[in-house]
Amino acid sequence: MTDLPLPPTSRHAPVVFGRTIVIALVALAVSAPWLTDANALQLGTQFLCLLTVALMWNLLAGYADILSLGQHMFIGVGAYAFYGLAANLSVMPHIAIPLAGIIALLAALPVVFVVFRLRAAYLAVGTWVVAEVFMLVAGRIPGFGLGTGTSLPLSTAKAMGATALDRAVSIYLLALAVALVAWLGTWMLLRSRHGIALMAIRDNEEAASSLGVNLIRTRLGVFLWTAPFLGMVGAITALQKMRISPTASFGFLDWTVFVIFIVVIGGIGSLEGPLIGTIVYFALRYALSDYGTWYLIVLGGVSVAVMLVEPRGLWALLRRWIGEDVIPVSHRAPKQ
Amino acid sequence: MTASIPVLHLSGLSRRFGGITVLSDLDFEIRKGEILGILGPNGAGKSTLFNLISGVLPPSAGAIIYKGTDITRMKPWDRCQAGIGRTYQIPKPFSHMTVFENTLLAAVHGARLSSAQARTRSMDVLHRTGLAPLAAQTAGTLRLLDLKRLELARALAGDPEVLLLDEIAGGLTEAECHSLVDMVMAIRDEGRTIVWVEHVMTALRRACSRLAVIYGGGILTSGTPAEVLADPQLKAVYLGADDAE
Ligand SMILES: Nc1ncnc2c1ncn2[C@@H]1O[C@H](COP(=O)(O)OP(=O)(O)O)[C@@H](O)[C@H]1O
Ligand SMILES: [Mg+2]
């Protein structure tokens, strides 16, 4: 044999390193409430929300070939549903958040037809238009602050804790729970029979279809999968900001455009990509915080640069060195 | 004899691309358990015919009847699950997945096997096609010959009743080609029907029970290999065409 296997330690060193980093990040995220102050926890909440949204957009665009420009609609629906439940119906926030996720899922059902009928650029524009319609409708519902939006009642804030720190901790833990469920769930999804179909669609849609993958069912299933998580992120963001409004809750820039930058920079069509992209985004924002909106321009520049060097993002560059997935989704051949 | 039962019936099949008619009013029957060889110069529409049968392209007119059912409007995945498997002339691997995962996908979704059965079936077809040593390799890194093997392995993993092979023998040595023909005949002996588009005449002559020539949008001639290969029309079709053997 010419192909001598490398000693296992040297072959696996980079991937062990990568996995250690991921585990350390999770440990850091879990222990953050005991380590930091309210400001840092609020930033952490934003991070976890954006991380979850990036994962979902990546699942749609990177795997299921659904180039959605309208995912902020589910964030907005989640925020408004949360307001309706927590403020108008006095539902406990911890219960209102998952319910907001379910309502976002229900809102996604009619949108499925847009995804089913349209492809590529038409789908992108179509989802965007639908999101705008959702936003316009949200601004006309009586009892939700109409066009200017409204604040959540103090009672909702009090339900989250007595002090600012207590509230920051409870909201952070909610965001962490949603992010963990989203990531673990999506990881398990990708390792399942549906996941292998998604990866096949990502790599070659035509071959996948002629090898038995139901493109329609798989695509629509993934689309519906993302909606409740997006809705819960919307609910948590409304809770954190203590405010809903059509333009902010259905924020196209915050929840769709930046998220596309994040996924493009990190690496589309992988689980590691959205994580790396979100870290890069927050690092840029922090590093350039004294320069106003410059970080947006730098963000755009970085994503263009990354796209030109490696269309599959920073993760593709790293993966070449690591040699395998840090978050493994592969199915190993049985030993012979 | 089962050899004369039609498993696929192509009826008045046409396909146009813009103003160009590639297939026009093609009528043909594919019989259960045969190895049907398909000849025809480049651009004759052989791969297009496979695209119509597998459902990745709709016909402009006509119907495809599979085991007595009209499948003309059936989706590609339903056709695959119903037993129509195919390879692509220009390989379409799942580049970021391993060789094993490529076949596993077909076993899970095409043959609809349980996870454990699918793993076994995948390894079986990889052993058969000589790809087992490469099982853990990323498909995007394979050489062209291995990609063609993977096309065959993947289609086979889907447990097809009818297997459409699109130019899988090109570039093989004589010995490799010989064992490929053996493999194709063994696949047929499992009760599968095979339609094989190929330019390598020695392979077709040995493997096929019947040959058909596609030219001018339809079936120019068909019959036993001896009849078709002796047909003066075949020479005329290939005259000047440099892809003939
Ligand atoms: N998807 C397509 N769009 C446009 N033209 C096509 C398409 N597929 C095939 N053709 C054209 O149809 C003709 C037949 O192609 P093909 O079926 O690949 O031939 P063969 O496999 O016999 O060499 C060619 O002229 C090719 O350019
Ligand atoms: Mg061809």
Coordinates of C-alpha atoms and ligand atoms in Angstrom, one line a residue:
Chain A
M1 CA 0.0 0.0 0.0
T2 CA 1.3 3.4 -0.9
D3 CA -1.3 5.2 1.2
L4 CA 0.1 5.0 4.7
P5 CA -2.4 6.2 7.2
L6 CA -1.2 9.1 9.2
P7 CA -1.0 8.6 13.0
P8 CA -4.4 9.3 14.3
T9 CA -3.2 12.1 16.7
S10 CA -1.6 14.2 14.0
R11 CA -4.5 13.7 11.6
H12 CA -7.1 14.7 14.1
A13 CA -5.3 17.5 15.9
P14 CA -6.9 20.4 14.0
V15 CA -10.4 18.9 14.3
V16 CA -9.9 18.3 18.1
F17 CA -8.8 21.9 18.4
G18 CA -11.9 23.1 16.4
R19 CA -14.2 21.0 18.6
T20 CA -12.6 22.2 21.7
I21 CA -13.2 25.8 20.6
V22 CA -16.9 25.0 19.9
I23 CA -17.3 23.3 23.3
A24 CA -15.5 26.2 25.0
L25 CA -17.9 28.6 23.3
V26 CA -20.9 26.7 24.5
A27 CA -19.5 26.5 28.0
L28 CA -18.8 30.3 27.9
A29 CA -22.4 30.9 26.7
V30 CA -23.9 28.8 29.4
S31 CA -21.8 30.4 32.2
A32 CA -22.0 33.9 30.9
P33 CA -24.8 34.9 33.4
W34 CA -22.4 34.3 36.3
L35 CA -19.4 36.0 34.6
T36 CA -20.6 39.3 33.2
D37 CA -22.9 42.3 33.7
A38 CA -26.2 43.3 32.2
N39 CA -24.7 45.1 29.2
A40 CA -22.6 42.2 28.2
L41 CA -25.6 39.9 28.6
Q42 CA -27.7 42.1 26.3
L43 CA -25.0 41.9 23.7
G44 CA -24.9 38.1 24.3
T45 CA -28.7 38.0 23.7
Q46 CA -28.3 39.8 20.4
F47 CA -25.5 37.5 19.5
L48 CA -27.5 34.4 20.2
C49 CA -30.5 35.7 18.3
L50 CA -28.5 36.7 15.3
L51 CA -26.7 33.3 15.4
T52 CA -30.0 31.5 15.3
V53 CA -31.3 33.6 12.4
A54 CA -28.0 33.1 10.5
L55 CA -28.4 29.3 11.0
M56 CA -31.9 29.4 9.6
W57 CA -31.1 31.6 6.6
N58 CA -28.2 29.3 5.8
L59 CA -30.4 26.3 6.0
L60 CA -32.8 27.8 3.5
A61 CA -30.3 29.4 1.1
G62 CA -27.3 27.1 1.6
Y63 CA -29.1 23.7 1.6
A64 CA -32.6 24.0 0.3
D65 CA -31.9 26.5 -2.5
I66 CA -34.5 28.9 -1.1
L67 CA -33.0 32.3 -1.6
S68 CA -35.3 34.0 0.8
L69 CA -35.1 37.8 1.3
G70 CA -38.2 37.7 3.5
Q71 CA -37.2 35.9 6.7
H72 CA -37.6 39.1 8.7
M73 CA -41.4 38.5 8.3
F74 CA -41.3 35.6 10.8
I75 CA -39.2 37.7 13.2
G76 CA -41.9 40.4 13.0
V77 CA -44.7 37.9 13.3
G78 CA -43.0 36.5 16.4
A79 CA -42.6 40.0 17.9
Y80 CA -46.2 40.9 17.3
A81 CA -47.5 37.6 18.5
F82 CA -45.5 38.0 21.6
Y83 CA -46.9 41.4 22.2
G84 CA -50.4 40.2 21.7
L85 CA -49.9 37.3 24.1
A86 CA -47.8 39.0 26.8
A87 CA -49.3 42.5 26.7
N88 CA -52.9 42.1 25.6
L89 CA -53.6 38.6 27.0
S90 CA -51.2 38.7 29.9
V91 CA -49.6 35.4 29.1
M92 CA -46.3 34.7 31.0
P93 CA -43.4 35.6 28.8
H94 CA -41.9 32.1 29.1
I95 CA -45.0 30.7 27.6
A96 CA -45.6 33.5 25.1
I97 CA -42.2 32.9 23.4
P98 CA -42.9 29.3 22.3
L99 CA -46.4 30.3 21.4
A100 CA -45.0 33.1 19.2
G101 CA -42.9 30.5 17.5
I102 CA -46.1 28.4 16.8
I103 CA -47.9 31.5 15.4
A104 CA -44.9 32.2 13.2
L105 CA -45.2 28.6 11.9
L106 CA -48.9 29.2 11.2
A107 CA -48.0 32.4 9.4
A108 CA -45.5 30.4 7.3
L109 CA -48.2 28.0 6.0
P110 CA -49.7 30.4 3.4
V111 CA -46.2 31.6 2.4
V112 CA -45.3 28.1 1.4
F113 CA -47.2 28.7 -1.9
V114 CA -44.8 31.5 -2.8
V115 CA -41.8 29.2 -2.1
F116 CA -43.5 26.4 -4.0
R117 CA -44.3 28.5 -7.1
L118 CA -41.2 30.7 -7.4
R119 CA -37.6 30.0 -8.0
A120 CA -34.3 31.8 -7.6
A121 CA -34.6 35.6 -8.1
Y122 CA -38.4 35.5 -8.3
L123 CA -38.5 33.7 -5.0
A124 CA -36.1 36.3 -3.5
V125 CA -38.3 39.1 -4.6
G126 CA -41.5 37.2 -3.8
T127 CA -40.5 36.5 -0.2
W128 CA -39.4 40.1 0.2
V129 CA -42.8 41.4 -1.1
V130 CA -44.7 39.0 1.2
A131 CA -42.6 40.3 4.1
E132 CA -43.4 43.9 3.3
V133 CA -47.1 43.0 3.2
F134 CA -46.8 41.4 6.6
M135 CA -45.2 44.6 7.9
L136 CA -47.9 46.8 6.4
V137 CA -50.6 44.6 7.9
A138 CA -48.8 44.7 11.3
G139 CA -48.9 48.5 11.2
R140 CA -52.7 48.4 10.9
I141 CA -53.7 46.0 13.6
P142 CA -55.6 47.9 16.3
G143 CA -54.1 47.4 19.7
F144 CA -50.6 47.0 18.4
G145 CA -49.5 50.6 18.2
L146 CA -50.4 50.9 14.5
G147 CA -47.7 52.5 12.3
T148 CA -45.4 53.8 15.1
G149 CA -45.4 50.7 17.3
T150 CA -45.8 50.5 21.0
S151 CA -44.0 49.6 24.2
L152 CA -44.5 46.5 26.3
P153 CA -46.2 47.0 29.6
L154 CA -44.0 47.2 32.8
S155 CA -45.7 44.1 34.1
T156 CA -44.0 42.1 31.3
A157 CA -40.6 43.5 32.3
K158 CA -41.3 42.8 36.0
A159 CA -42.2 39.2 35.1
M160 CA -38.6 38.8 33.9
G161 CA -37.0 39.9 37.1
A162 CA -36.8 42.6 39.8
T163 CA -33.5 44.3 38.8
A164 CA -32.0 45.2 35.4
L165 CA -29.5 42.4 35.9
D166 CA -32.1 39.8 36.7
R167 CA -34.0 40.7 33.6
A168 CA -30.9 40.6 31.4
V169 CA -30.1 37.2 32.8
S170 CA -33.5 35.7 32.2
I171 CA -33.8 37.1 28.7
Y172 CA -30.3 35.9 27.9
L173 CA -31.2 32.4 29.2
L174 CA -34.3 32.4 27.0
A175 CA -32.2 33.4 24.0
L176 CA -29.6 30.7 24.9
A177 CA -32.3 28.1 25.2
V178 CA -33.8 29.0 21.8
A179 CA -30.3 29.0 20.2
L180 CA -29.4 25.7 21.7
V181 CA -32.6 24.0 20.6
A182 CA -32.3 25.6 17.1
W183 CA -28.7 24.4 16.8
L184 CA -29.1 20.9 18.3
G185 CA -32.3 20.4 16.3
T186 CA -30.8 21.5 13.1
W187 CA -27.7 19.4 13.7
M188 CA -29.9 16.4 14.2
L189 CA -32.0 17.3 11.2
L190 CA -28.8 17.4 9.1
R191 CA -27.7 14.0 10.4
S192 CA -31.1 12.4 9.6
R193 CA -32.4 11.0 6.3
H194 CA -33.8 14.5 5.6
G195 CA -30.4 16.0 6.2
I196 CA -28.7 13.8 3.7
A197 CA -31.3 14.8 1.2
L198 CA -30.7 18.5 2.0
M199 CA -27.0 18.1 1.5
A200 CA -27.6 16.3 -1.8
I201 CA -29.9 19.1 -3.0
R202 CA -27.2 21.6 -2.0
D203 CA -24.6 19.8 -4.1
N204 CA -26.7 18.8 -7.1
E205 CA -30.4 19.3 -7.2
E206 CA -31.0 17.5 -10.5
A207 CA -29.1 14.4 -9.4
A208 CA -30.9 14.5 -6.1
S209 CA -34.3 14.5 -7.7
S210 CA -33.5 11.6 -10.1
L211 CA -32.1 9.6 -7.1
G212 CA -35.4 9.8 -5.2
V213 CA -35.2 13.0 -3.2
N214 CA -38.6 14.7 -3.1
L215 CA -37.5 18.3 -3.8
I216 CA -40.8 19.9 -3.0
R217 CA -41.4 18.2 0.3
T218 CA -37.8 18.6 1.4
R219 CA -37.8 22.3 0.5
L220 CA -41.1 23.2 2.0
G221 CA -40.3 21.1 5.1
V222 CA -37.1 23.2 5.7
F223 CA -39.0 26.4 5.1
L224 CA -41.5 25.5 7.8
W225 CA -38.7 24.3 10.1
T226 CA -37.1 27.8 10.2
A227 CA -40.3 29.7 10.9
P228 CA -40.8 28.9 14.7
F229 CA -37.2 29.6 15.5
L230 CA -37.4 32.9 13.7
G231 CA -40.6 33.7 15.5
M232 CA -39.1 32.9 18.9
V233 CA -36.1 35.2 18.1
G234 CA -38.6 37.9 17.2
A235 CA -40.4 37.4 20.5
I236 CA -37.1 37.5 22.5
T237 CA -36.0 40.7 20.7
A238 CA -39.3 42.4 21.5
L239 CA -38.9 41.4 25.1
Q240 CA -35.4 42.7 25.2
K241 CA -36.2 46.0 23.5
M242 CA -39.5 46.2 25.4
R243 CA -40.9 47.5 22.1
I244 CA -42.5 46.5 18.9
S245 CA -42.9 48.5 15.7
P246 CA -43.5 47.6 12.1
T247 CA -40.1 48.9 10.8
A248 CA -38.0 47.6 13.7
S249 CA -39.7 44.3 14.3
F250 CA -39.8 43.5 10.6
G251 CA -36.3 44.9 10.1
F252 CA -35.1 43.9 6.7
L253 CA -31.6 45.2 7.3
D254 CA -31.1 43.7 10.7
W255 CA -32.7 40.3 10.1
T256 CA -32.1 39.6 6.4
V257 CA -29.4 41.8 4.9
F258 CA -26.9 41.5 7.7
V259 CA -27.7 37.9 8.1
I260 CA -26.8 37.3 4.4
F261 CA -23.5 39.1 5.0
I262 CA -22.8 36.9 8.0
V263 CA -23.5 33.7 6.3
V264 CA -21.6 34.6 3.1
I265 CA -18.6 35.6 5.2
G266 CA -18.7 32.5 7.5
G267 CA -19.5 30.0 4.8
I268 CA -22.8 29.1 3.2
G269 CA -24.0 25.5 3.2
S270 CA -22.3 24.4 6.4
L271 CA -23.1 24.5 10.2
E272 CA -19.8 26.1 11.1
G273 CA -20.2 29.0 8.6
P274 CA -23.0 30.9 10.4
L275 CA -21.1 30.6 13.7
I276 CA -17.9 32.0 12.3
G277 CA -19.8 34.7 10.4
T278 CA -21.7 35.8 13.5
I279 CA -18.5 36.1 15.5
V280 CA -16.8 38.1 12.7
Y281 CA -19.9 40.4 12.5
F282 CA -19.8 41.1 16.2
A283 CA -16.0 41.5 16.2
L284 CA -16.2 44.1 13.4
R285 CA -19.0 45.9 15.1
Y286 CA -17.0 46.1 18.3
A287 CA -13.8 47.0 16.6
L288 CA -15.4 49.8 14.6
S289 CA -17.9 51.0 17.2
D290 CA -16.3 54.4 17.3
Y291 CA -16.8 55.0 13.6
G292 CA -20.6 55.0 13.3
T293 CA -21.9 53.0 10.4
W294 CA -18.5 52.4 9.0
Y295 CA -18.7 48.8 10.2
L296 CA -21.5 48.3 7.7
I297 CA -19.3 49.4 4.9
V298 CA -16.4 47.2 6.1
L299 CA -18.8 44.3 6.6
G300 CA -19.9 44.7 2.9
G301 CA -16.3 45.0 1.8
V302 CA -15.3 41.9 3.8
S303 CA -18.1 39.8 2.4
V304 CA -17.3 40.8 -1.2
A305 CA -13.6 40.0 -0.5
V306 CA -14.5 36.6 1.0
M307 CA -16.8 35.8 -1.9
L308 CA -14.1 36.6 -4.4
V309 CA -11.5 34.5 -2.6
E310 CA -13.7 31.6 -1.6
P311 CA -17.4 31.6 -2.4
R312 CA -18.0 29.2 0.4
G313 CA -16.7 31.5 3.0
L314 CA -14.1 31.5 5.7
W315 CA -15.1 28.1 6.8
A316 CA -14.2 26.6 3.4
L317 CA -10.6 28.0 3.9
L318 CA -10.4 26.6 7.5
R319 CA -11.9 23.3 6.5
R320 CA -9.1 22.7 4.0
W321 CA -6.7 22.9 6.9
I322 CA -8.8 20.9 9.3
G323 CA -9.8 18.3 6.9
E324 CA -13.2 17.4 8.3
D325 CA -16.3 19.0 9.8
V326 CA -15.9 20.4 13.3
I327 CA -19.7 19.9 13.8
P328 CA -19.9 16.5 12.1
V329 CA -22.9 15.7 10.0
S330 CA -21.4 13.0 7.9
H331 CA -22.4 9.4 7.7
R332 CA -19.4 7.1 8.1
A333 CA -19.0 4.0 6.0
P334 CA -19.1 0.8 8.0
K335 CA -15.7 -0.6 8.9
Q336 CA -14.7 -3.5 6.6
Chain B
M1 CA -40.7 -15.8 -22.2
T2 CA -40.7 -12.6 -20.3
A3 CA -38.4 -10.9 -22.8
S4 CA -41.1 -9.4 -24.9
I5 CA -43.2 -7.8 -22.1
P6 CA -42.8 -4.0 -22.6
V7 CA -41.6 -2.3 -19.4
L8 CA -41.4 1.1 -20.9
H9 CA -43.4 2.3 -23.8
L10 CA -42.5 5.6 -25.4
S11 CA -45.3 7.0 -27.5
G12 CA -45.0 9.9 -29.9
L13 CA -42.3 11.4 -27.8
S14 CA -41.0 14.8 -28.9
R15 CA -38.7 17.4 -27.3
R16 CA -37.8 20.8 -28.7
F17 CA -35.3 23.3 -27.3
G18 CA -36.4 26.7 -28.5
G19 CA -36.7 26.3 -32.2
I20 CA -34.6 23.1 -32.4
T21 CA -36.4 19.8 -32.4
V22 CA -34.2 17.1 -30.9
L23 CA -36.7 14.3 -30.7
S24 CA -39.8 14.1 -32.8
D25 CA -42.6 11.7 -32.5
L26 CA -40.4 8.9 -31.2
D27 CA -42.2 5.5 -30.7
F28 CA -40.4 2.7 -29.0
E29 CA -40.8 -0.1 -26.6
I30 CA -38.2 -1.3 -24.0
R31 CA -38.7 -4.9 -23.0
K32 CA -38.4 -6.4 -19.6
G33 CA -35.1 -8.0 -18.9
E34 CA -33.3 -6.9 -22.0
I35 CA -30.1 -5.0 -22.4
L36 CA -30.9 -2.5 -25.1
G37 CA -28.0 -0.6 -26.6
I38 CA -28.6 2.8 -28.0
L39 CA -26.4 4.2 -30.7
G40 CA -26.4 7.6 -32.4
P41 CA -24.0 10.4 -33.2
N42 CA -23.4 13.2 -30.7
G43 CA -26.3 15.5 -30.5
A44 CA -28.8 12.9 -31.7
G45 CA -30.8 13.2 -28.5
K46 CA -29.8 10.1 -26.6
S47 CA -29.2 11.9 -23.3
T48 CA -32.3 14.0 -23.9
L49 CA -34.3 10.8 -24.2
F50 CA -32.9 9.7 -20.8
N51 CA -33.9 13.1 -19.4
L52 CA -37.4 12.6 -20.6
I53 CA -37.7 9.0 -19.2
S54 CA -36.2 10.0 -15.8
G55 CA -38.4 13.0 -15.7
V56 CA -35.8 15.7 -15.3
L57 CA -37.1 17.3 -18.5
P58 CA -40.8 17.2 -19.6
P59 CA -41.5 16.1 -23.2
S60 CA -42.9 18.7 -25.6
A61 CA -45.4 16.1 -26.7
G62 CA -46.1 12.4 -26.3
A63 CA -46.3 10.0 -23.4
I64 CA -44.1 7.6 -21.4
I65 CA -45.8 4.5 -20.2
Y66 CA -44.0 2.5 -17.4
K67 CA -45.4 -0.9 -16.6
G68 CA -48.8 0.1 -17.9
T69 CA -49.0 3.4 -16.1
D70 CA -48.7 6.8 -17.8
I71 CA -45.8 8.5 -15.9
T72 CA -45.4 11.5 -18.3
R73 CA -46.3 13.9 -15.5
M74 CA -44.7 12.1 -12.7
K75 CA -41.9 13.9 -10.8
P76 CA -38.4 12.5 -11.1
W77 CA -38.2 11.3 -7.5
D78 CA -41.5 9.4 -7.9
R79 CA -40.1 7.7 -11.0
C80 CA -36.9 6.8 -9.2
Q81 CA -38.9 5.3 -6.4
A82 CA -41.1 3.5 -8.9
G83 CA -37.9 1.9 -10.3
I84 CA -36.4 4.0 -13.0
G85 CA -32.7 4.7 -12.3
R86 CA -30.2 6.6 -14.4
T87 CA -26.7 7.7 -14.7
Y88 CA -25.5 11.1 -16.1
Q89 CA -23.2 11.2 -19.0
I90 CA -21.5 14.2 -17.4
P91 CA -21.2 13.0 -13.8
K92 CA -23.3 14.9 -11.3
P93 CA -21.7 13.9 -8.0
F94 CA -22.7 15.3 -4.6
S95 CA -19.3 16.9 -4.4
H96 CA -19.1 17.8 -0.8
M97 CA -20.4 14.4 0.4
T98 CA -18.4 11.2 0.6
V99 CA -18.6 8.5 -1.9
F100 CA -20.4 6.4 0.7
E101 CA -22.9 9.2 1.4
N102 CA -23.6 9.5 -2.4
T103 CA -24.8 5.9 -2.6
L104 CA -26.4 6.1 0.9
L105 CA -28.6 8.9 -0.4
A106 CA -29.8 6.7 -3.3
A107 CA -30.4 3.7 -1.0
V108 CA -32.4 5.8 1.5
H109 CA -34.4 7.9 -0.8
G110 CA -34.4 6.0 -4.1
A111 CA -34.7 2.4 -2.8
R112 CA -36.5 3.7 0.4
L113 CA -34.5 1.4 2.7
S114 CA -34.2 1.7 6.4
S115 CA -31.0 3.3 7.6
A116 CA -29.3 0.0 8.4
Q117 CA -30.3 -1.7 5.2
A118 CA -29.3 1.4 3.2
R119 CA -25.8 1.3 4.7
T120 CA -25.4 -2.4 3.7
R121 CA -26.7 -1.8 0.3
S122 CA -24.3 1.2 -0.2
M123 CA -21.3 -0.9 0.7
D124 CA -22.5 -3.7 -1.6
V125 CA -22.7 -1.4 -4.6
L126 CA -19.4 0.2 -3.7
H127 CA -17.7 -3.2 -3.6
R128 CA -19.3 -4.2 -6.8
T129 CA -18.2 -1.1 -8.7
G130 CA -14.7 -1.1 -7.2
L131 CA -15.3 2.1 -5.2
A132 CA -15.2 0.5 -1.7
P133 CA -11.6 1.7 -1.0
L134 CA -12.7 5.3 -1.8
A135 CA -15.9 5.1 0.3
A136 CA -14.7 7.8 2.8
Q137 CA -13.3 10.1 0.1
T138 CA -15.1 13.3 -0.8
A139 CA -16.8 12.8 -4.1
G140 CA -15.6 16.1 -5.5
T141 CA -12.0 14.8 -5.4
L142 CA -12.6 11.7 -7.6
R143 CA -11.1 11.3 -11.1
L144 CA -13.4 11.2 -14.0
L145 CA -13.3 7.4 -14.3
D146 CA -14.3 7.0 -10.6
L147 CA -17.0 9.6 -11.0
K148 CA -18.5 7.4 -13.7
R149 CA -18.3 4.4 -11.5
L150 CA -20.0 6.5 -8.8
E151 CA -22.8 7.3 -11.3
L152 CA -23.3 3.6 -11.8
A153 CA -23.0 2.8 -8.1
R154 CA -25.5 5.4 -7.1
A155 CA -28.1 4.4 -9.7
L156 CA -27.7 0.8 -8.6
A157 CA -28.0 1.7 -4.9
G158 CA -31.5 3.0 -5.8
D159 CA -32.5 -0.6 -6.7
P160 CA -33.8 0.2 -10.2
E161 CA -36.0 -2.0 -12.3
V162 CA -35.0 -0.1 -15.3
L163 CA -31.5 1.3 -15.4
L164 CA -30.5 3.9 -17.9
L165 CA -26.8 4.0 -18.5
D166 CA -25.4 7.0 -20.3
E167 CA -21.9 6.5 -21.7
I168 CA -20.2 4.8 -18.8
A169 CA -17.5 2.9 -20.8
G170 CA -15.6 5.7 -22.4
G171 CA -11.9 5.9 -21.4
L172 CA -11.7 2.4 -20.0
T173 CA -9.0 0.0 -20.9
E174 CA -10.0 -3.1 -22.8
A175 CA -9.8 -5.3 -19.6
E176 CA -11.8 -2.7 -17.6
C177 CA -14.4 -2.5 -20.3
H178 CA -14.7 -6.3 -20.4
S179 CA -15.4 -6.4 -16.6
L180 CA -17.8 -3.6 -17.0
V181 CA -19.8 -5.6 -19.5
D182 CA -19.7 -8.5 -17.1
M183 CA -21.1 -6.3 -14.4
V184 CA -23.8 -4.9 -16.6
M185 CA -24.9 -8.4 -17.6
A186 CA -24.8 -9.5 -13.9
I187 CA -27.1 -6.5 -13.1
R188 CA -29.5 -7.6 -15.8
D189 CA -29.4 -11.1 -14.5
E190 CA -30.8 -9.8 -11.2
G191 CA -34.0 -9.1 -13.1
R192 CA -33.3 -5.5 -14.1
T193 CA -33.8 -4.0 -17.5
I194 CA -31.0 -2.0 -18.9
V195 CA -30.9 0.7 -21.6
W196 CA -27.3 1.5 -22.4
V197 CA -26.2 4.5 -24.5
E198 CA -22.6 3.8 -25.5
H199 CA -20.2 4.5 -28.3
V200 CA -17.9 1.5 -27.5
M201 CA -19.2 -1.0 -30.0
T202 CA -17.4 -4.0 -28.6
A203 CA -19.1 -3.5 -25.3
L204 CA -22.6 -3.2 -26.9
R205 CA -22.0 -6.1 -29.2
R206 CA -21.2 -8.4 -26.3
A207 CA -23.8 -7.1 -23.8
C208 CA -26.9 -6.2 -25.7
S209 CA -29.7 -8.3 -26.8
R210 CA -30.9 -5.5 -29.0
L211 CA -29.6 -2.3 -30.5
A212 CA -31.4 0.8 -31.6
V213 CA -30.0 3.8 -33.5
I214 CA -31.3 7.3 -32.7
Y215 CA -31.0 9.7 -35.5
G216 CA -33.0 12.5 -37.0
G217 CA -35.3 12.7 -33.9
G218 CA -36.4 9.2 -33.9
I219 CA -35.4 5.5 -34.0
L220 CA -33.6 5.0 -37.3
T221 CA -33.3 1.3 -37.0
S222 CA -33.4 -1.4 -34.3
G223 CA -32.8 -5.1 -34.1
T224 CA -30.2 -7.6 -32.9
P225 CA -26.6 -6.3 -32.7
A226 CA -25.7 -8.3 -35.8
E227 CA -28.5 -6.8 -37.8
V228 CA -28.0 -3.2 -36.7
L229 CA -24.2 -3.3 -37.0
A230 CA -24.5 -4.6 -40.5
D231 CA -27.1 -2.0 -41.5
P232 CA -25.8 0.3 -44.1
Q233 CA -27.8 3.1 -42.6
L234 CA -25.7 3.0 -39.4
K235 CA -22.5 3.7 -41.5
A236 CA -24.3 6.6 -43.2
V237 CA -25.3 8.1 -39.9
Y238 CA -21.8 7.9 -38.5
L239 CA -20.0 9.0 -41.7
G240 CA -17.9 11.9 -40.8
A241 CA -18.9 11.7 -37.2
D242 CA -15.7 11.3 -35.3
D243 CA -17.3 9.8 -32.2
A244 CA -18.0 6.5 -33.9
E245 CA -15.6 3.7 -33.0
Ligands
LIG1 N1 -31.3 21.4 -21.7 C1 -31.0 21.7 -22.9 N2 -31.2 23.0 -23.4 C2 -31.0 23.2 -24.7 N3 -30.5 22.4 -25.6 C3 -30.3 21.1 -25.2 C4 -30.5 20.7 -23.8 N4 -30.2 19.4 -23.7 C5 -29.8 19.0 -24.9 N5 -29.9 20.0 -25.8 C6 -29.5 19.9 -27.2 O1 -30.2 18.8 -27.7 C7 -29.4 18.1 -28.7 C8 -29.2 16.7 -28.2 O2 -28.4 16.6 -27.1 P1 -28.2 15.3 -26.3 O3 -29.5 14.6 -26.0 O4 -27.3 15.6 -25.2 O5 -27.4 14.4 -27.4 P2 -26.6 13.0 -27.3 O6 -26.7 12.6 -25.9 O7 -27.3 12.1 -28.3 O8 -25.2 13.3 -27.7 C9 -28.0 18.9 -28.7 O9 -28.1 19.7 -29.8 C10 -28.1 19.7 -27.4 O10 -27.4 20.9 -27.6
MG2 MG -25.3 12.3 -24.5

